[in-house]
Short mmCIF file of C-alpha atoms in Angstrom, two decimals:
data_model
loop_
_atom_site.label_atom_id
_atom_site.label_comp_id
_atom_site.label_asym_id
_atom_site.label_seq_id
_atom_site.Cartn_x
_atom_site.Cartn_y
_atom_site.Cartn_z
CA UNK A 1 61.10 93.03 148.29
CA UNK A 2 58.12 91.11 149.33
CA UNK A 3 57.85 88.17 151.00
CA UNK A 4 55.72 84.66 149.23
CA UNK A 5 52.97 83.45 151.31
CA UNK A 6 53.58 80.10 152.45
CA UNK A 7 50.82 78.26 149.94
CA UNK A 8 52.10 80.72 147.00
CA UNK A 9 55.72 79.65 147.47
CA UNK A 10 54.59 76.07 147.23
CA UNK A 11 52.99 76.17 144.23
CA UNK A 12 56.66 78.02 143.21
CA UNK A 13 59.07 74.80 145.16
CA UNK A 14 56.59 72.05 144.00
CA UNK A 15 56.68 73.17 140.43
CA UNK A 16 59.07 71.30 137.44
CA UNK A 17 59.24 70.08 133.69
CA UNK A 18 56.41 67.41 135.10
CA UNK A 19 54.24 69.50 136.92
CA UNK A 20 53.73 73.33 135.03
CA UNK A 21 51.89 75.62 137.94
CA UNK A 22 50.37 77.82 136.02
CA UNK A 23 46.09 78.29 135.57
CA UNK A 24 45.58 79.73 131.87
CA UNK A 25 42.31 80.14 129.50
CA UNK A 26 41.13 79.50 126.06
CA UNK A 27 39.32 82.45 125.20
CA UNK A 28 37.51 82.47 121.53
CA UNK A 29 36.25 85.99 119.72
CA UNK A 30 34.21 86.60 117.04
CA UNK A 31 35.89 89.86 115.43
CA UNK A 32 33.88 93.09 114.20
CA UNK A 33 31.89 93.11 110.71
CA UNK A 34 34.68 95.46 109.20
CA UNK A 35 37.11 94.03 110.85
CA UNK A 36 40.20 93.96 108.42
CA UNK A 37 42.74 91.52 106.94
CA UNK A 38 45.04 93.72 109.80
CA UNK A 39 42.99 93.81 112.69
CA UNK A 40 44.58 91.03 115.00
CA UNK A 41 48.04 93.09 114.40
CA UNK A 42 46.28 96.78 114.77
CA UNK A 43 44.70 95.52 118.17
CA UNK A 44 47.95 93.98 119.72
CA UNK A 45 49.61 96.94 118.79
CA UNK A 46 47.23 99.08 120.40
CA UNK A 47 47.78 97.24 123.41
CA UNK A 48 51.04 97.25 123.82
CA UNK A 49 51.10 101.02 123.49
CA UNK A 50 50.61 101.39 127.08
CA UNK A 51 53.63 100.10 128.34
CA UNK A 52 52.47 100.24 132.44
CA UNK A 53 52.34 97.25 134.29
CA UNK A 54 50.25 96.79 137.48
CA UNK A 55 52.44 95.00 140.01
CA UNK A 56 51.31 91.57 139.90
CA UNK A 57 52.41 91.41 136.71
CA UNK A 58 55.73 92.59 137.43
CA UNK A 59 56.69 90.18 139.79
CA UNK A 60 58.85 87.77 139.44
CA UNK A 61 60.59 84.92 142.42
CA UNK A 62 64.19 86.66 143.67
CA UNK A 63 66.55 84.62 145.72
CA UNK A 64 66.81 86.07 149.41
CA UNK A 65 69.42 85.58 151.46
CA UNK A 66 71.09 82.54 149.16
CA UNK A 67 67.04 80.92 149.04
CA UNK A 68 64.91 81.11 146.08
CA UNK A 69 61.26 80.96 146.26
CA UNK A 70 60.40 83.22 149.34
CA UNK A 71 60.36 86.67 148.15
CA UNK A 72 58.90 88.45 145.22
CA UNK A 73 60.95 91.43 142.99
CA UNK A 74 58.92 93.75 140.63
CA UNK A 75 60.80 94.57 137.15
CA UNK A 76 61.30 97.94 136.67
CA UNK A 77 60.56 97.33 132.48
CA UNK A 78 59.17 94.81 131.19
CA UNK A 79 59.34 93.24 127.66
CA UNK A 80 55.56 93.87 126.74
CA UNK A 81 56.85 91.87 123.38
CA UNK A 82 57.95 89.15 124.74
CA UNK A 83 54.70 88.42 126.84
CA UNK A 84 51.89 89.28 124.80
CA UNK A 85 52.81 87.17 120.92
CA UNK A 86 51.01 86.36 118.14
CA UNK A 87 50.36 83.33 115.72
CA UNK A 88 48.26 81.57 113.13
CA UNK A 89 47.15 78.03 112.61
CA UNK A 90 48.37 76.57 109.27
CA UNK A 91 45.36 75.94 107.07
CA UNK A 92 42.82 74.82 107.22
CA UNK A 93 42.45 75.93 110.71
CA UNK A 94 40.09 73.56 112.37
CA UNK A 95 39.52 73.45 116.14
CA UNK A 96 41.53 70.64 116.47
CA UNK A 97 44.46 72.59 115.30
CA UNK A 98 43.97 75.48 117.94
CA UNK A 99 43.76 72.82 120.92
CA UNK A 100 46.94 71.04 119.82
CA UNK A 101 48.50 74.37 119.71
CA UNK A 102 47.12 75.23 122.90
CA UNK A 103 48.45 72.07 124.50
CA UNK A 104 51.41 72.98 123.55
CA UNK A 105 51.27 76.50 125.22
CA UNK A 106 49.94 74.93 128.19
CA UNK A 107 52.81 72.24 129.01
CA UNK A 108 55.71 74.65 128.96
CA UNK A 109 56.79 76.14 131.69
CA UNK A 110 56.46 80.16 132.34
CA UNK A 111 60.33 81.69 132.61
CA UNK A 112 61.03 82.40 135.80
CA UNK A 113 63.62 85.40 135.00
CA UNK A 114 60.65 87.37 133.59
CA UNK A 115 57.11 88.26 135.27
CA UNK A 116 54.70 84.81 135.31
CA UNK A 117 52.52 85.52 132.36
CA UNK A 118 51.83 85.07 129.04
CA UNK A 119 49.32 85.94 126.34
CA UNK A 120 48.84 84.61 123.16
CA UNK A 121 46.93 85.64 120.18
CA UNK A 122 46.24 83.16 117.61
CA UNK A 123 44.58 84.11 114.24
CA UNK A 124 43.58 81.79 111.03
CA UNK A 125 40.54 80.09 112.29
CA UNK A 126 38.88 78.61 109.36
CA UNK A 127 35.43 80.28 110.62
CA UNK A 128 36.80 83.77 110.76
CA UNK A 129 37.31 83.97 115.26
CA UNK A 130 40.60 84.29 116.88
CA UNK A 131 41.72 82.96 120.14
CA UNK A 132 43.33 83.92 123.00
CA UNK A 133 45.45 81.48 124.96
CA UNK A 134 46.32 83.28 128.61
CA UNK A 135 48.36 82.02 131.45
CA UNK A 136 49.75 82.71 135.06
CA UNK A 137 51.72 81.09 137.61
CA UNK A 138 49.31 80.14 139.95
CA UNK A 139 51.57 81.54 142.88
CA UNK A 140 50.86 85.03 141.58
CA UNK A 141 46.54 84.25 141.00
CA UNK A 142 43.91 81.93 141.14
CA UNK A 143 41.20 80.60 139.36
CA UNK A 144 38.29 83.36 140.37
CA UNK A 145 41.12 85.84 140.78
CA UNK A 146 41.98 84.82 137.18
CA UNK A 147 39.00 85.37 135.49
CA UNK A 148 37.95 88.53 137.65
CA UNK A 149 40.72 90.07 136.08
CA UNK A 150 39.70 88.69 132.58
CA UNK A 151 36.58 89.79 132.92
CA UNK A 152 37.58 93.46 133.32
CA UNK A 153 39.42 93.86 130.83
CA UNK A 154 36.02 93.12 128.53
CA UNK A 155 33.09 95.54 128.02
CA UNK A 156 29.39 95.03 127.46
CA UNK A 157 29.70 97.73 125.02
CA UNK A 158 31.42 96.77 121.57
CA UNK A 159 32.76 100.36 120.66
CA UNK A 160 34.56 100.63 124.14
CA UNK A 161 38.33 101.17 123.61
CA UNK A 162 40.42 97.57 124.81
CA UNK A 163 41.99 97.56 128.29
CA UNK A 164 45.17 95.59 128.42
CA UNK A 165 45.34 93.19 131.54
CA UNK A 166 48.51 94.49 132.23
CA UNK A 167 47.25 97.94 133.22
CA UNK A 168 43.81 97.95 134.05
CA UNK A 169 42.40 100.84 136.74
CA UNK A 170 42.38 100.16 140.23
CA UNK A 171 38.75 99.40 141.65
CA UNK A 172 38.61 100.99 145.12
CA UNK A 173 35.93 99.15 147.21
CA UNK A 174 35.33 100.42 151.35
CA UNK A 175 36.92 97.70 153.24
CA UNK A 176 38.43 97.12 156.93
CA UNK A 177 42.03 96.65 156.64
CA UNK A 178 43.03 93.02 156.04
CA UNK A 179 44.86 91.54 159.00
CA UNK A 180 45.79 88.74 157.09
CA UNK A 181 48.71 89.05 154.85
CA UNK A 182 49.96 85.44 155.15
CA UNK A 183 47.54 83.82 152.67
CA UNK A 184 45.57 80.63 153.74
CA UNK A 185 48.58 79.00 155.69
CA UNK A 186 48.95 82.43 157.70
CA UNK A 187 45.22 82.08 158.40
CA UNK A 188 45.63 78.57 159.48
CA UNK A 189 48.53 79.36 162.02
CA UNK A 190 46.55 82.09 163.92
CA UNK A 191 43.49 80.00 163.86
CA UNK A 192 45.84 77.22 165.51
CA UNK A 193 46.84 79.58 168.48
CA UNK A 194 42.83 79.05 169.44
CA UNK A 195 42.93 75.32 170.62
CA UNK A 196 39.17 75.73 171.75
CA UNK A 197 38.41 76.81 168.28
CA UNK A 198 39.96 74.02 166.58
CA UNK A 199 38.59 71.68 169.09
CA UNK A 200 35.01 73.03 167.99
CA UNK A 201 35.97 73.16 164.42
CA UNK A 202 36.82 69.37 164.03
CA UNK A 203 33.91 68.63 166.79
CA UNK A 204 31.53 70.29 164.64
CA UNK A 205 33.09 69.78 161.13
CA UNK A 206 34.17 65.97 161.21
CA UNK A 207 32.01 64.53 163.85
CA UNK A 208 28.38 66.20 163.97
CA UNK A 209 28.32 66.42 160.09
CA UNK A 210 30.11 63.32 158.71
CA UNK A 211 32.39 65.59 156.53
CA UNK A 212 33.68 63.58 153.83
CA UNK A 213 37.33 63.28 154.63
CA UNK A 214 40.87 62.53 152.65
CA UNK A 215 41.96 59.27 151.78
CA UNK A 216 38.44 57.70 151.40
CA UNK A 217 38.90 57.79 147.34
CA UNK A 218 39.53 54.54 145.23
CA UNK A 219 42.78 54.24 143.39
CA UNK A 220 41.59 55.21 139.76
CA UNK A 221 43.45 55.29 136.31
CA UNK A 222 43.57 58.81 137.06
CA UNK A 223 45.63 58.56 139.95
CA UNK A 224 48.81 57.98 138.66
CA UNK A 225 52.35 59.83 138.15
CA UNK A 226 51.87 62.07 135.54
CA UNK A 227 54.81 63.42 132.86
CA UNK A 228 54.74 67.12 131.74
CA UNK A 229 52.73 67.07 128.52
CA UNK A 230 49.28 68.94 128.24
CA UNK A 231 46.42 67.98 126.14
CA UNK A 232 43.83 69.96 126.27
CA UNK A 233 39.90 69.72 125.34
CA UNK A 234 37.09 72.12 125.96
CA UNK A 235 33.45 72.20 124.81
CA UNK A 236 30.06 74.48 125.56
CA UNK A 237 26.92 73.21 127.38
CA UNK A 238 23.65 75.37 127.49
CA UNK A 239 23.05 76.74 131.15
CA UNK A 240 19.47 76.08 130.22
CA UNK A 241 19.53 72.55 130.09
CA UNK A 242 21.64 72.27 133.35
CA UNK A 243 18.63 74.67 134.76
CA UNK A 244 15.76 72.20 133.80
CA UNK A 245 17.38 69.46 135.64
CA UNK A 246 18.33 71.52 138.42
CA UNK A 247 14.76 72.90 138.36
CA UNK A 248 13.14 69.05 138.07
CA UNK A 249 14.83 67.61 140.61
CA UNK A 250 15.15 70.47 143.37
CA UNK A 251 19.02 70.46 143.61
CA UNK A 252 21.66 73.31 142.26
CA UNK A 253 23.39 74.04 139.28
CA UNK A 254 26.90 73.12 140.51
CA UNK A 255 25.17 69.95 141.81
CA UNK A 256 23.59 69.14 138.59
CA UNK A 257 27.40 70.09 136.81
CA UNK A 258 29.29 67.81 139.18
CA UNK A 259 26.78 64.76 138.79
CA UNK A 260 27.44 65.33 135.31
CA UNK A 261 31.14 65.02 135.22
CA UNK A 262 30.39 62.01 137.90
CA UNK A 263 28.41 60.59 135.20
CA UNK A 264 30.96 60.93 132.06
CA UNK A 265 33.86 59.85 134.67
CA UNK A 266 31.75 56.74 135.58
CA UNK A 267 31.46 56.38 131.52
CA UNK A 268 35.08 56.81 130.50
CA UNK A 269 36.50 54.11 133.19
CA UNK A 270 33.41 51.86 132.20
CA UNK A 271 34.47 51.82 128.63
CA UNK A 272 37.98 50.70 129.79
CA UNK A 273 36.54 47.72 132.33
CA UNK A 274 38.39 50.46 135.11
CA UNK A 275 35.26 51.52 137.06
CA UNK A 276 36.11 50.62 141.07
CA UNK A 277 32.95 49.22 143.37
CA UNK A 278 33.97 52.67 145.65
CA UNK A 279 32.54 55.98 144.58
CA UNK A 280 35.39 58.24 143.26
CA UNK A 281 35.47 61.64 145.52
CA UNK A 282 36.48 64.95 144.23
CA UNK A 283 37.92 67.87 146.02
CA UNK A 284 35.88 70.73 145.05
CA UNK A 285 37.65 74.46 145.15
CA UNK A 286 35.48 76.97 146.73
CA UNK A 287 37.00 80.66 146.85
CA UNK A 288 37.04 82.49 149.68
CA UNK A 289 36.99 85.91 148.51
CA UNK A 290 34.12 88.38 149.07
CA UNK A 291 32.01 89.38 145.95
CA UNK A 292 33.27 92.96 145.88
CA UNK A 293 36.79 91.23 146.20
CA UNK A 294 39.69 92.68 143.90
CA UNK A 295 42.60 91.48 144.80
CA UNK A 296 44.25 89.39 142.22
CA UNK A 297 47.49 88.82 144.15
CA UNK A 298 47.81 85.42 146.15
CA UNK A 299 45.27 82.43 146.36
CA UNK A 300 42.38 82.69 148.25
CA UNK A 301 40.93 79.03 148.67
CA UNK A 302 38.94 76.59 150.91
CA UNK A 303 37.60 73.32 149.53
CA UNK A 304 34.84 70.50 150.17
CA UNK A 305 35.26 66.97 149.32
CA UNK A 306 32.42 65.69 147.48
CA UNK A 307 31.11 62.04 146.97
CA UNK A 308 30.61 61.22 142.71
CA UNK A 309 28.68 58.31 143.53
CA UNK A 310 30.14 56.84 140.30
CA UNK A 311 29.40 53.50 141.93
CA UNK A 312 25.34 54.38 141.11
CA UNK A 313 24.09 53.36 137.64
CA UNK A 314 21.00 55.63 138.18
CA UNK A 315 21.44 59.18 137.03
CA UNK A 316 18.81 60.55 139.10
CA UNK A 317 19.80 58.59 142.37
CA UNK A 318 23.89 59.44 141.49
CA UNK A 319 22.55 63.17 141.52
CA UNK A 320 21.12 62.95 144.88
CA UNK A 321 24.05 61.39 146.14
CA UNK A 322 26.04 64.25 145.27
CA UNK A 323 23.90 66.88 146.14
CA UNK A 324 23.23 65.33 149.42
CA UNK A 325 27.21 65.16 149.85
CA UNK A 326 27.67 68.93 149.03
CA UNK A 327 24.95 70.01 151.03
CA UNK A 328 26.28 68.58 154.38
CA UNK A 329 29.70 69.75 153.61
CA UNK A 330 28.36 73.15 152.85
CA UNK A 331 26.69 72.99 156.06
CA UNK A 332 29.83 72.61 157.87
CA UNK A 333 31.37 75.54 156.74
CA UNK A 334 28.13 77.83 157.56
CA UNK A 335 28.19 76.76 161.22
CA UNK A 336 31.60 77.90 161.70
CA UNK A 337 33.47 81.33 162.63
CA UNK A 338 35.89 82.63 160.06
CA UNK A 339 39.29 81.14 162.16
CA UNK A 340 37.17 77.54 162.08
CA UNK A 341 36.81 78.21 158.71
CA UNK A 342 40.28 78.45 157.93
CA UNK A 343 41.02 75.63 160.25
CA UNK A 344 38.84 72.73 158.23
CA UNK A 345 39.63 74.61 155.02
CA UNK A 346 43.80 73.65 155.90
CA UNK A 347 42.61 70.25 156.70
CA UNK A 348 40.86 69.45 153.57
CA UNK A 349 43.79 71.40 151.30
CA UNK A 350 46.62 69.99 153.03
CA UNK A 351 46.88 66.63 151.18
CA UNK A 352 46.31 68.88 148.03
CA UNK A 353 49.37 70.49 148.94
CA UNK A 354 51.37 66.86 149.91
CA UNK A 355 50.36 66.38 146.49
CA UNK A 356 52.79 68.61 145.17
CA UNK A 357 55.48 67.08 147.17
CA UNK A 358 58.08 64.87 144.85
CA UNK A 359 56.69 60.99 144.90
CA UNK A 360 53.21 61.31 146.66
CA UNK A 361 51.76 59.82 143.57
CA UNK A 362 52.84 56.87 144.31
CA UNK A 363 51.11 56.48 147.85
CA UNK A 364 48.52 53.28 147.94
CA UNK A 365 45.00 55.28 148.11
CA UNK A 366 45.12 58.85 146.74
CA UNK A 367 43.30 61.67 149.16
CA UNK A 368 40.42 62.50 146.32
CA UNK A 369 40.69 61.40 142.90
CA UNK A 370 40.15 64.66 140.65
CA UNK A 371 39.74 68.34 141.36
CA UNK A 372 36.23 70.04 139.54
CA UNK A 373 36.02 73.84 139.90
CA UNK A 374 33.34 75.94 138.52
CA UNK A 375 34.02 79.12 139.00
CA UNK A 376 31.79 82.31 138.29
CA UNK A 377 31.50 83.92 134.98
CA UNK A 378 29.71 86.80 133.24
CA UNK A 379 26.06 86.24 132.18
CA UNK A 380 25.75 89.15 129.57
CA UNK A 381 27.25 89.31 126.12
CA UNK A 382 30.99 90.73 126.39
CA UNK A 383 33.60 92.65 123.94
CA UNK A 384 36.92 93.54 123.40
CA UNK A 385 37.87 96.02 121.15
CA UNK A 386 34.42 95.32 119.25
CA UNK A 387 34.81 91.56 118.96
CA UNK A 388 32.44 89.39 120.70
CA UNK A 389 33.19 87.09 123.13
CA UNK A 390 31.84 83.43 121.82
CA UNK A 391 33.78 80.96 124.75
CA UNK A 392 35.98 81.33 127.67
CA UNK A 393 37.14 77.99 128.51
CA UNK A 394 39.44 77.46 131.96
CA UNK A 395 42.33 75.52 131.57
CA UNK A 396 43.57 74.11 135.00
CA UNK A 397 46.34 72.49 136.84
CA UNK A 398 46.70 68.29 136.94
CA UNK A 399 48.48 67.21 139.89
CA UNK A 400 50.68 64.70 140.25
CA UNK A 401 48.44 61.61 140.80
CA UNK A 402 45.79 63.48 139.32
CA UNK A 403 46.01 62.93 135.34
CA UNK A 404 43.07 65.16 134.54
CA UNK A 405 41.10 68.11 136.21
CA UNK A 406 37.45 69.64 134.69
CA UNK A 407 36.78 73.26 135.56
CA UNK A 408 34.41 75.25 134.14
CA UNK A 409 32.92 78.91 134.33
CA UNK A 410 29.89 80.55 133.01
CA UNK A 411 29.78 82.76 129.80
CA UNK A 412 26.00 84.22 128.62
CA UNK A 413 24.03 81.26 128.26
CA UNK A 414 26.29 78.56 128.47
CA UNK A 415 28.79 76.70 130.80
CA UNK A 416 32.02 76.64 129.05
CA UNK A 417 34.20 73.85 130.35
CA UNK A 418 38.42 73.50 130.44
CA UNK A 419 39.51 69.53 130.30
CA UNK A 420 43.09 69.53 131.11
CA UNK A 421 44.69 65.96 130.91
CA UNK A 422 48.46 64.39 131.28
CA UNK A 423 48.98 63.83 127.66
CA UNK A 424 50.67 60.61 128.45
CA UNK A 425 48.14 58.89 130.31
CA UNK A 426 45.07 60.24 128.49
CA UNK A 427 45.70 60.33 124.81
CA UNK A 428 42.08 60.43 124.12
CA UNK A 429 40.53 62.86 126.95
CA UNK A 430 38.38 64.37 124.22
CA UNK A 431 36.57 61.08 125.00
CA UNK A 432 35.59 63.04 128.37
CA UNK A 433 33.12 65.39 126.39
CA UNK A 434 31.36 62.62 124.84
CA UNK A 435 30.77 61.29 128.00
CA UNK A 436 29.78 64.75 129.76
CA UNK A 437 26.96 64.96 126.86
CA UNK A 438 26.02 61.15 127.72
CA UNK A 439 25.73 62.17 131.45
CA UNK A 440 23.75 65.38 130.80
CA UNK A 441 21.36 63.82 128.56
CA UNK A 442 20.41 60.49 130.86
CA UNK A 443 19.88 63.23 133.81
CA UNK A 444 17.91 64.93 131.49
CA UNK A 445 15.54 61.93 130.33
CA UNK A 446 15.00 60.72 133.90
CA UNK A 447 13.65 63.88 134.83
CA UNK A 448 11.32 64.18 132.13
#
């Protein structure tokens, strides 16, 4: 039996029928030029041939010592069948379709008597691609984590025979031996026995540099208690264009995507007379793995709380804002030693964490007021089992309080992002994309 790390086994206590805690993808393929009328079945059951399971995804929460949550146990078997399904859209198989369904997939809860995963293939696609919906508790991965492991199981050859996820081969990598086996809270308690290092931290971190702190967001319509239903939508944007504005106005391409979604954020809540005179802040994930990094058990995660500047009207200026805000957060985590690190990281997560505490919605003035992550992708064209992969959109985690979170990720030559909304209070966050397209474009024309 293995013991939870303290911010896994909160994502396990804090989760319920209101608040799913799992991370999960939209994946869309374009299958093989002879692919036949049987393929989708012929490659699933190819899969499932191999029967061996890695142990992350046997796991699944036991109850030690008469409390649930704190330990892990590994199935000995498990029911390959019951975790990897299949499906088809009725006709006529629009996009639409596949997003409801996916919605669907995303608001129920994983079983907690079985390993936390799930994969889905769904066929019938009126332009000839299936899609695969994936999930897992986000106690067991995160989001780089998440698509690390995606990514291997894809090939940048077409005739390559599929990996399952399940059972993919260990890659060794020359490493010290990790001291740390307590996660980002058992960082955060040996970086507390160093008073003089927390003194410099917050010296350095919160006084020198201005960090953006919690609690300086406007309440929003976002920032609200949220039920359990998903809606989901997703869209493509070419990494080119984000590249000529990042290129015209000397700033970065995660600048350039967060000033967008500032932009189409200050759009939505103008179109509903909602915009507040504050700027709206947004806590910004930023992993703390290594490159060579490839361990996909736990959560490995700092963050920086960025200014939107939605309270700008000029594209170009709201752009600066933010990348001026990133910058000097950035900077405070490059001045500091790895236990300082950890130190500001816990104090910029830990009313993330609050947030998954039963009735912190309902606070007066909400620590940030939505989450963006863009997390790395693959640049070159990918396959599996000879079908191409045309999209890989992230689908995310809305807190409560936090009715909608944007992540994104790389695929080729695009940035493919994830919208994932409280179905409730944003019946129409396909609305969002419109206004990510709006924002794009005005950067776009200013910098002409």
């Amino acid at each position: 039996m293995e013991f939870i790390a303290p911010l896994d086994a909160l994502f396990l206590l804090a989760e319920s029928r209101e608040h799913p805690m799992h991370v999960g993808s939209l994946q869309l393929f374009e299958p093989p030029e002879d692919a036949g009328p049987n393929y989708l079945r012929e490659f699933r059951d190819t899969l499932l041939a191999d029967q061996t399971c890695r142990p992350t995804f046997r796991k699944r929460p036991a109850t030690w010592l008469g409390a649930p949550q704190l330990a892990w146990t590994q199935d000995a078997e498990v029911d390959l069948d019951y975790h990897v399904k299949r499906s088809a859209l009725p006709a006529p198989g629009r996009m639409g379709q596949l997003l409801d369904h996916a919605s669907t997939l995303h608001s129920a809860l994983l079983d907690r008597h079985r390993p936390l995963w799930e994969l889905h293939f769904v066929e019938g696609l009126a332009d000839g691609r299936f899609a695969l919906y994936s999930k897992m508790h986000h106690a067991l991965i995160d989001g780089v984590s998440a698509q690390r492991l995606l990514r291997r199981t894809l090939t940048t050859e077409p005739s390559n025979a599929p990996m399952p996820p399940w059972n993919l081969p260990r890659k060794e990598r020359a490493r010290a031996p990790r001291k740390d086996r307590g996660g980002l809270l058992g960082g955060l308690a040996a970086a507390s026995s160093s008073t003089a290092a927390l003194m410099k931290a917050t010296r350095t971190g919160l006084l020198q540099q201005q960090l953006t702190l919690p609690f300086e967001a406007p309440r929003t319509l976002f920032n609200v208690p949220i039920g359990g239903a998903r809606t989901c939508a997703v869209r493509s944007w070419s990494m080119d264009r984000i590249k000529q504005v990042k290129k015209a106005t000397g700033t970065t391409v995660n600048d350039v995507v967060l000033a967008m979604s500032a932009g189409a954020l200050r759009g939505y809540l103008l179109e509903r007379d909602a915009l507040p005179d504050k700027p709206m802040i947004a806590l910004v994930p930023m992993s703390l793995r290594d490159a060579d990094d490839t361990d996909t058990q736990g959560v490995k995660i700092a963050a920086l709380l960025c200014n939107l500047g939605t309270d700008i009207a000029d594209p170009l200026a709201r752009l600066q804002t933010v990348s001026e805000s990133t910058r000097r957060n950035k900077e405070v985590y490059r001045s500091l030693t790895p236990a300082q690190t950890l130190a500001v990281a816990g104090l910029m997560l830990s009313p993330m964490a609050a947030m998954l505490l039963p009735g912190f919605a309902s606070m007066g003035t909400p620590p940030f007021n939505i989450v963006i992550s863009n997390v790395p992708g693959a640049r070159e064209s990918l396959y599996w089992n000879g079908s191409r992969l045309d999209a890989s959109y992230p689908l995310s985690i809305p807190l409560d309080g936090q009715a909608v979170n944007i992540t994104l990720t790389s695929n080729g030559d695009n940035l493919d992002f994830g919208l994932v909304g409280c179905r409730r209070t944003l019946p129409d966050l396909h609305r969002l994309l419109d206004h990510l397209e709006d924002s794009l474009a005005a950067m776009e024309d200013a910098a002409a």
